[in-house]
mmCIF file with all atom_site columns, C-alpha atoms in Angstrom:
data_model
loop_
_atom_site.group_PDB
_atom_site.id
_atom_site.type_symbol
_atom_site.label_atom_id
_atom_site.label_alt_id
_atom_site.label_comp_id
_atom_site.label_asym_id
_atom_site.label_entity_id
_atom_site.label_seq_id
_atom_site.pdbx_PDB_ins_code
_atom_site.Cartn_x
_atom_site.Cartn_y
_atom_site.Cartn_z
_atom_site.occupancy
_atom_site.B_iso_or_equiv
_atom_site.pdbx_formal_charge
_atom_site.auth_seq_id
_atom_site.auth_comp_id
_atom_site.auth_asym_id
_atom_site.auth_atom_id
_atom_site.pdbx_PDB_model_num
ATOM 1   C CA . MET P 1 1   ? -0.122  -20.743 -45.144 1.00 0.00 ? 181 MET P CA 1
ATOM 2   C CA . ARG P 1 2   ? 2.606   -21.665 -43.032 1.00 0.00 ? 182 ARG P CA 1
ATOM 3   C CA . LYS P 1 3   ? 1.948   -23.340 -39.481 1.00 0.00 ? 183 LYS P CA 1
ATOM 4   C CA . GLY P 1 4   ? 4.576   -20.479 -37.923 1.00 0.00 ? 184 GLY P CA 1
ATOM 5   C CA . ILE P 1 5   ? 2.612   -17.722 -39.903 1.00 0.00 ? 185 ILE P CA 1
ATOM 6   C CA . ARG P 1 6   ? -0.841  -19.032 -38.718 1.00 0.00 ? 186 ARG P CA 1
ATOM 7   C CA . ASN P 1 7   ? 0.172   -19.582 -35.012 1.00 0.00 ? 187 ASN P CA 1
ATOM 8   C CA . THR P 1 8   ? 1.261   -15.625 -34.719 1.00 0.00 ? 188 THR P CA 1
ATOM 9   C CA . MET P 1 9   ? -1.216  -14.219 -36.879 1.00 0.00 ? 189 MET P CA 1
ATOM 10  C CA . ILE P 1 10  ? -3.884  -16.433 -33.971 1.00 0.00 ? 190 ILE P CA 1
ATOM 11  C CA . VAL P 1 11  ? -1.404  -15.229 -31.321 1.00 0.00 ? 191 VAL P CA 1
ATOM 12  C CA . GLY P 1 12  ? -1.329  -11.864 -32.516 1.00 0.00 ? 192 GLY P CA 1
ATOM 13  C CA . ALA P 1 13  ? -5.129  -11.917 -32.447 1.00 0.00 ? 193 ALA P CA 1
ATOM 14  C CA . LEU P 1 14  ? -5.872  -13.015 -29.486 1.00 0.00 ? 194 LEU P CA 1
ATOM 15  C CA . GLY P 1 15  ? -3.518  -10.332 -28.058 1.00 0.00 ? 195 GLY P CA 1
ATOM 16  C CA . ALA P 1 16  ? -5.449  -7.604  -30.039 1.00 0.00 ? 196 ALA P CA 1
ATOM 17  C CA . ALA P 1 17  ? -8.827  -9.239  -28.431 1.00 0.00 ? 197 ALA P CA 1
ATOM 18  C CA . ALA P 1 18  ? -7.108  -8.993  -25.115 1.00 0.00 ? 198 ALA P CA 1
ATOM 19  C CA . PHE P 1 19  ? -6.689  -5.316  -25.364 1.00 0.00 ? 199 PHE P CA 1
ATOM 20  C CA . THR P 1 20  ? -9.410  -2.440  -26.037 1.00 0.00 ? 200 THR P CA 1
ATOM 21  C CA . GLY P 1 21  ? -9.284  0.814   -26.046 1.00 0.00 ? 201 GLY P CA 1
ATOM 22  C CA . GLY P 1 22  ? -6.110  0.713   -24.597 1.00 0.00 ? 202 GLY P CA 1
ATOM 23  C CA . THR P 1 23  ? -6.733  -1.503  -21.509 1.00 0.00 ? 203 THR P CA 1
ATOM 24  C CA . ALA P 1 24  ? -6.071  -5.145  -20.863 1.00 0.00 ? 204 ALA P CA 1
ATOM 25  C CA . PHE P 1 25  ? -8.750  -7.434  -19.163 1.00 0.00 ? 205 PHE P CA 1
ATOM 26  C CA . ALA P 1 26  ? -8.215  -10.216 -17.220 1.00 0.00 ? 206 ALA P CA 1
ATOM 27  C CA . GLU P 1 27  ? -10.333 -13.286 -17.265 1.00 0.00 ? 207 GLU P CA 1
ATOM 28  C CA . GLY P 1 28  ? -12.808 -12.859 -14.688 1.00 0.00 ? 208 GLY P CA 1
ATOM 29  C CA . GLY P 1 29  ? -11.606 -9.532  -13.880 1.00 0.00 ? 209 GLY P CA 1
ATOM 30  C CA . SER P 1 30  ? -13.403 -6.303  -13.168 1.00 0.00 ? 210 SER P CA 1
ATOM 31  C CA . ASN P 1 31  ? -11.331 -3.543  -15.551 1.00 0.00 ? 211 ASN P CA 1
ATOM 32  C CA . LYS P 1 32  ? -12.243 -0.052  -16.056 1.00 0.00 ? 212 LYS P CA 1
ATOM 33  C CA . ALA P 1 33  ? -11.095 1.951   -19.139 1.00 0.00 ? 213 ALA P CA 1
ATOM 34  C CA . SER P 1 34  ? -8.797  4.475   -17.971 1.00 0.00 ? 214 SER P CA 1
ATOM 35  C CA . SER P 1 35  ? -10.897 8.006   -17.854 1.00 0.00 ? 215 SER P CA 1
ATOM 36  C CA . GLN P 1 36  ? -10.914 11.495  -15.973 1.00 0.00 ? 216 GLN P CA 1
ATOM 37  C CA . ASP P 1 37  ? -14.182 11.085  -15.639 1.00 0.00 ? 217 ASP P CA 1
ATOM 38  C CA . ASN P 1 38  ? -13.556 8.019   -13.718 1.00 0.00 ? 218 ASN P CA 1
ATOM 39  C CA . PRO P 1 39  ? -14.645 7.946   -10.086 1.00 0.00 ? 219 PRO P CA 1
ATOM 40  C CA . LEU P 1 40  ? -11.641 7.302   -8.212  1.00 0.00 ? 220 LEU P CA 1
ATOM 41  C CA . VAL P 1 41  ? -11.081 8.353   -4.369  1.00 0.00 ? 221 VAL P CA 1
ATOM 42  C CA . GLN P 1 42  ? -7.570  9.062   -2.986  1.00 0.00 ? 222 GLN P CA 1
ATOM 43  C CA . ARG P 1 43  ? -6.460  8.276   0.661   1.00 0.00 ? 223 ARG P CA 1
ATOM 44  C CA . GLY P 1 44  ? -3.156  8.950   1.828   1.00 0.00 ? 224 GLY P CA 1
ATOM 45  C CA . CYS P 1 45  ? -1.137  9.106   5.368   1.00 0.00 ? 225 CYS P CA 1
ATOM 46  C CA . VAL P 1 46  ? 2.052   9.027   7.249   1.00 0.00 ? 226 VAL P CA 1
ATOM 47  C CA . ILE P 1 47  ? 2.325   6.837   9.995   1.00 0.00 ? 227 ILE P CA 1
ATOM 48  C CA . ARG P 1 48  ? 5.512   7.225   12.208  1.00 0.00 ? 228 ARG P CA 1
ATOM 49  C CA . PHE P 1 49  ? 7.348   5.336   14.275  1.00 0.00 ? 229 PHE P CA 1
ATOM 50  C CA . ASP P 1 50  ? 9.006   7.974   16.835  1.00 0.00 ? 230 ASP P CA 1
ATOM 51  C CA . THR P 1 51  ? 7.115   7.140   20.077  1.00 0.00 ? 231 THR P CA 1
ATOM 52  C CA . GLN P 1 52  ? 7.900   4.137   22.368  1.00 0.00 ? 232 GLN P CA 1
ATOM 53  C CA . SER P 1 53  ? 5.859   2.679   25.368  1.00 0.00 ? 233 SER P CA 1
ATOM 54  C CA . ARG P 1 54  ? 7.364   2.140   28.761  1.00 0.00 ? 234 ARG P CA 1
ATOM 55  C CA . THR P 1 55  ? 8.758   -1.402  27.887  1.00 0.00 ? 235 THR P CA 1
ATOM 56  C CA . GLY P 1 56  ? 10.413  0.025   24.844  1.00 0.00 ? 236 GLY P CA 1
ATOM 57  C CA . THR P 1 57  ? 8.409   -0.979  21.779  1.00 0.00 ? 237 THR P CA 1
ATOM 58  C CA . THR P 1 58  ? 7.727   1.034   19.450  1.00 0.00 ? 238 THR P CA 1
ATOM 59  C CA . VAL P 1 59  ? 3.807   2.778   19.154  1.00 0.00 ? 239 VAL P CA 1
ATOM 60  C CA . PRO P 1 60  ? 3.327   3.659   15.206  1.00 0.00 ? 240 PRO P CA 1
ATOM 61  C CA . ARG P 1 61  ? 1.166   6.545   15.012  1.00 0.00 ? 241 ARG P CA 1
ATOM 62  C CA . ILE P 1 62  ? -0.518  8.641   12.670  1.00 0.00 ? 242 ILE P CA 1
ATOM 63  C CA . HIS P 1 63  ? 1.936   11.389  12.000  1.00 0.00 ? 243 HIS P CA 1
ATOM 64  C CA . SER P 1 64  ? -0.652  14.535  11.127  1.00 0.00 ? 244 SER P CA 1
ATOM 65  C CA . ASN P 1 65  ? -0.020  18.226  11.059  1.00 0.00 ? 245 ASN P CA 1
ATOM 66  C CA . SER P 1 66  ? -0.039  21.333  8.949   1.00 0.00 ? 246 SER P CA 1
ATOM 67  C CA . LYS P 1 67  ? 2.494   19.830  6.842   1.00 0.00 ? 247 LYS P CA 1
ATOM 68  C CA . HIS P 1 68  ? 1.330   16.593  6.983   1.00 0.00 ? 248 HIS P CA 1
ATOM 69  C CA . TYR P 1 69  ? -2.614  15.548  6.146   1.00 0.00 ? 249 TYR P CA 1
ATOM 70  C CA . CYS P 1 70  ? -3.821  12.242  6.769   1.00 0.00 ? 250 CYS P CA 1
ATOM 71  C CA . VAL P 1 71  ? -7.123  11.424  4.217   1.00 0.00 ? 251 VAL P CA 1
ATOM 72  C CA . GLY P 1 72  ? -9.229  8.382   4.911   1.00 0.00 ? 252 GLY P CA 1
ATOM 73  C CA . VAL P 1 73  ? -7.669  7.178   8.081   1.00 0.00 ? 253 VAL P CA 1
ATOM 74  C CA . THR P 1 74  ? -10.009 6.051   10.688  1.00 0.00 ? 254 THR P CA 1
ATOM 75  C CA . ALA P 1 75  ? -8.218  5.435   13.605  1.00 0.00 ? 255 ALA P CA 1
ATOM 76  C CA . GLU P 1 76  ? -4.657  5.052   15.148  1.00 0.00 ? 256 GLU P CA 1
ATOM 77  C CA . PRO P 1 77  ? -2.791  1.660   13.452  1.00 0.00 ? 257 PRO P CA 1
ATOM 78  C CA . THR P 1 78  ? -2.399  -1.034  15.717  1.00 0.00 ? 258 THR P CA 1
ATOM 79  C CA . VAL P 1 79  ? 0.210   -3.894  15.453  1.00 0.00 ? 259 VAL P CA 1
ATOM 80  C CA . ASP P 1 80  ? -0.843  -7.481  15.120  1.00 0.00 ? 260 ASP P CA 1
ATOM 81  C CA . ASP P 1 81  ? -0.016  -10.862 16.815  1.00 0.00 ? 261 ASP P CA 1
ATOM 82  C CA . GLN P 1 82  ? 2.451   -11.142 13.860  1.00 0.00 ? 262 GLN P CA 1
ATOM 83  C CA . GLY P 1 83  ? 3.588   -8.228  14.347  1.00 0.00 ? 263 GLY P CA 1
ATOM 84  C CA . ARG P 1 84  ? 2.017   -6.506  10.819  1.00 0.00 ? 264 ARG P CA 1
ATOM 85  C CA . LEU P 1 85  ? 1.165   -2.688  11.171  1.00 0.00 ? 265 LEU P CA 1
ATOM 86  C CA . VAL P 1 86  ? -2.627  -2.302  10.401  1.00 0.00 ? 266 VAL P CA 1
ATOM 87  C CA . VAL P 1 87  ? -4.063  0.815   9.094   1.00 0.00 ? 267 VAL P CA 1
ATOM 88  C CA . ARG P 1 88  ? -8.151  0.974   8.930   1.00 0.00 ? 268 ARG P CA 1
ATOM 89  C CA . THR P 1 89  ? -9.606  2.673   6.454   1.00 0.00 ? 269 THR P CA 1
ATOM 90  C CA . ASP P 1 90  ? -13.293 4.231   5.523   1.00 0.00 ? 270 ASP P CA 1
ATOM 91  C CA . GLY P 1 91  ? -14.618 3.417   2.446   1.00 0.00 ? 271 GLY P CA 1
ATOM 92  C CA . GLY P 1 92  ? -14.314 -0.212  3.154   1.00 0.00 ? 272 GLY P CA 1
ATOM 93  C CA . ASP P 1 93  ? -16.729 -1.437  0.072   1.00 0.00 ? 273 ASP P CA 1
ATOM 94  C CA . GLN P 1 94  ? -14.786 0.303   -2.333  1.00 0.00 ? 274 GLN P CA 1
ATOM 95  C CA . PRO P 1 95  ? -12.588 -2.017  -4.688  1.00 0.00 ? 275 PRO P CA 1
ATOM 96  C CA . VAL P 1 96  ? -9.453  -1.535  -4.470  1.00 0.00 ? 276 VAL P CA 1
ATOM 97  C CA . VAL P 1 97  ? -6.918  0.055   -7.476  1.00 0.00 ? 277 VAL P CA 1
ATOM 98  C CA . SER P 1 98  ? -3.837  0.687   -6.096  1.00 0.00 ? 278 SER P CA 1
ATOM 99  C CA . ILE P 1 99  ? -2.123  0.572   -2.514  1.00 0.00 ? 279 ILE P CA 1
ATOM 100 C CA . ALA P 1 100 ? 1.848   2.250   -2.516  1.00 0.00 ? 280 ALA P CA 1
ATOM 101 C CA . VAL P 1 101 ? 3.425   1.494   0.946   1.00 0.00 ? 281 VAL P CA 1
ATOM 102 C CA . SER P 1 102 ? 6.457   3.573   0.701   1.00 0.00 ? 282 SER P CA 1
ATOM 103 C CA . PRO P 1 103 ? 9.432   3.651   3.730   1.00 0.00 ? 283 PRO P CA 1
ATOM 104 C CA . ASP P 1 104 ? 11.089  7.115   3.763   1.00 0.00 ? 284 ASP P CA 1
ATOM 105 C CA . GLU P 1 105 ? 14.893  7.502   3.644   1.00 0.00 ? 285 GLU P CA 1
ATOM 106 C CA . THR P 1 106 ? 14.650  6.769   7.558   1.00 0.00 ? 286 THR P CA 1
ATOM 107 C CA . LEU P 1 107 ? 13.372  3.387   7.213   1.00 0.00 ? 287 LEU P CA 1
ATOM 108 C CA . THR P 1 108 ? 15.622  2.775   4.399   1.00 0.00 ? 288 THR P CA 1
ATOM 109 C CA . ALA P 1 109 ? 18.197  3.616   5.660   1.00 0.00 ? 289 ALA P CA 1
ATOM 110 C CA . LYS P 1 110 ? 18.047  0.925   8.162   1.00 0.00 ? 290 LYS P CA 1
ATOM 111 C CA . GLY P 1 111 ? 16.767  -1.393  5.571   1.00 0.00 ? 291 GLY P CA 1
ATOM 112 C CA . ILE P 1 112 ? 13.701  -1.747  6.155   1.00 0.00 ? 292 ILE P CA 1
ATOM 113 C CA . THR P 1 113 ? 11.094  -2.547  3.329   1.00 0.00 ? 293 THR P CA 1
ATOM 114 C CA . CYS P 1 114 ? 7.454   -2.992  3.691   1.00 0.00 ? 294 CYS P CA 1
ATOM 115 C CA . GLY P 1 115 ? 4.506   -4.006  1.319   1.00 0.00 ? 295 GLY P CA 1
ATOM 116 C CA . GLY P 1 116 ? 0.707   -3.888  2.137   1.00 0.00 ? 296 GLY P CA 1
ATOM 117 C CA . SER P 1 117 ? -2.055  -6.393  1.589   1.00 0.00 ? 297 SER P CA 1
ATOM 118 C CA . GLY P 1 118 ? -6.069  -5.459  1.828   1.00 0.00 ? 298 GLY P CA 1
ATOM 119 C CA . GLY P 1 119 ? -7.028  -2.054  1.349   1.00 0.00 ? 299 GLY P CA 1
ATOM 120 C CA . THR P 1 120 ? -10.660 -2.268  1.190   1.00 0.00 ? 300 THR P CA 1
ATOM 121 C CA . GLY P 1 121 ? -11.475 -0.952  4.981   1.00 0.00 ? 301 GLY P CA 1
ATOM 122 C CA . LYS P 1 122 ? -8.367  -2.813  6.547   1.00 0.00 ? 302 LYS P CA 1
ATOM 123 C CA . THR P 1 123 ? -4.685  -2.621  5.086   1.00 0.00 ? 303 THR P CA 1
ATOM 124 C CA . VAL P 1 124 ? -2.007  -5.076  7.107   1.00 0.00 ? 304 VAL P CA 1
ATOM 125 C CA . ILE P 1 125 ? 1.373   -4.021  6.554   1.00 0.00 ? 305 ILE P CA 1
ATOM 126 C CA . ALA P 1 126 ? 4.289   -6.439  6.758   1.00 0.00 ? 306 ALA P CA 1
ATOM 127 C CA . CYS P 1 127 ? 8.028   -5.220  6.877   1.00 0.00 ? 307 CYS P CA 1
ATOM 128 C CA . TYR P 1 128 ? 11.716  -7.077  6.393   1.00 0.00 ? 308 TYR P CA 1
ATOM 129 C CA . ASP P 1 129 ? 15.247  -6.129  6.893   1.00 0.00 ? 309 ASP P CA 1
ATOM 130 C CA . ARG P 1 130 ? 17.719  -6.385  4.284   1.00 0.00 ? 310 ARG P CA 1
ATOM 131 C CA . ASN P 1 131 ? 18.339  -10.230 4.735   1.00 0.00 ? 311 ASN P CA 1
ATOM 132 C CA . GLY P 1 132 ? 14.051  -11.014 4.125   1.00 0.00 ? 312 GLY P CA 1
ATOM 133 C CA . LYS P 1 133 ? 13.724  -11.248 7.938   1.00 0.00 ? 313 LYS P CA 1
ATOM 134 C CA . PRO P 1 134 ? 10.339  -9.819  9.330   1.00 0.00 ? 314 PRO P CA 1
ATOM 135 C CA . VAL P 1 135 ? 10.166  -6.747  11.133  1.00 0.00 ? 315 VAL P CA 1
ATOM 136 C CA . ARG P 1 136 ? 7.858   -6.060  13.953  1.00 0.00 ? 316 ARG P CA 1
ATOM 137 C CA . ALA P 1 137 ? 5.912   -2.678  13.515  1.00 0.00 ? 317 ALA P CA 1
ATOM 138 C CA . ASP P 1 138 ? 6.664   -2.572  17.231  1.00 0.00 ? 318 ASP P CA 1
ATOM 139 C CA . SER P 1 139 ? 10.236  -3.236  17.523  1.00 0.00 ? 319 SER P CA 1
ATOM 140 C CA . PRO P 1 140 ? 12.573  -1.268  18.630  1.00 0.00 ? 320 PRO P CA 1
ATOM 141 C CA . THR P 1 141 ? 14.557  -2.203  14.941  1.00 0.00 ? 321 THR P CA 1
ATOM 142 C CA . ILE P 1 142 ? 11.652  0.480   13.062  1.00 0.00 ? 322 ILE P CA 1
ATOM 143 C CA . HIS P 1 143 ? 11.663  3.121   15.656  1.00 0.00 ? 323 HIS P CA 1
ATOM 144 C CA . GLY P 1 144 ? 13.796  6.542   14.494  1.00 0.00 ? 324 GLY P CA 1
ATOM 145 C CA . LYS P 1 145 ? 12.544  10.410  15.631  1.00 0.00 ? 325 LYS P CA 1
ATOM 146 C CA . TYR P 1 146 ? 11.833  10.341  11.869  1.00 0.00 ? 326 TYR P CA 1
ATOM 147 C CA . ALA P 1 147 ? 11.383  6.598   10.597  1.00 0.00 ? 327 ALA P CA 1
ATOM 148 C CA . ASN P 1 148 ? 7.975   7.331   8.474   1.00 0.00 ? 328 ASN P CA 1
ATOM 149 C CA . LEU P 1 149 ? 6.149   5.046   6.196   1.00 0.00 ? 329 LEU P CA 1
ATOM 150 C CA . TRP P 1 150 ? 4.158   7.026   3.552   1.00 0.00 ? 330 TRP P CA 1
ATOM 151 C CA . LEU P 1 151 ? 1.013   5.188   2.781   1.00 0.00 ? 331 LEU P CA 1
ATOM 152 C CA . THR P 1 152 ? -1.595  5.612   -0.743  1.00 0.00 ? 332 THR P CA 1
ATOM 153 C CA . TRP P 1 153 ? -4.849  4.062   -1.498  1.00 0.00 ? 333 TRP P CA 1
ATOM 154 C CA . THR P 1 154 ? -6.688  4.815   -4.633  1.00 0.00 ? 334 THR P CA 1
ATOM 155 C CA . THR P 1 155 ? -10.212 2.983   -4.655  1.00 0.00 ? 335 THR P CA 1
ATOM 156 C CA . TRP P 1 156 ? -13.036 2.961   -7.128  1.00 0.00 ? 336 TRP P CA 1
ATOM 157 C CA . GLU P 1 157 ? -15.914 4.945   -5.243  1.00 0.00 ? 337 GLU P CA 1
ATOM 158 C CA . LYS P 1 158 ? -19.227 2.873   -5.745  1.00 0.00 ? 338 LYS P CA 1
#
């Protein structure tokens, strides 16, 4: 057998071994096959940046009413010393499956994008402008009457 064909067959066999039931498994990971019976927990909340303190800093808050529910967030968001948004959730011992942080059209028009880190009881969210410069979650830049950050967590129920 030619060397190129043998190498292709070996790579193909290794690739096939890495997939079981359509799910890829990373070395040392805790990957689970997809199933409608998986014990997944959904959390979600809208954080609004429409409130300002007397000194002019923006005060992020949970936006919840008859049209917007906040599920699984345990306290009002805070801002850490680096200007990142900190959101606390229940289920702190549940492994994270995914986190989505989505700026709405008001923040997007300002060129603000955000990303989350963590997710097991506490998520830290950093925001940036069009040039990649950090935007503090308590800055006047992020403030807006309808400026919303949509958050979604999917975790594995233990």
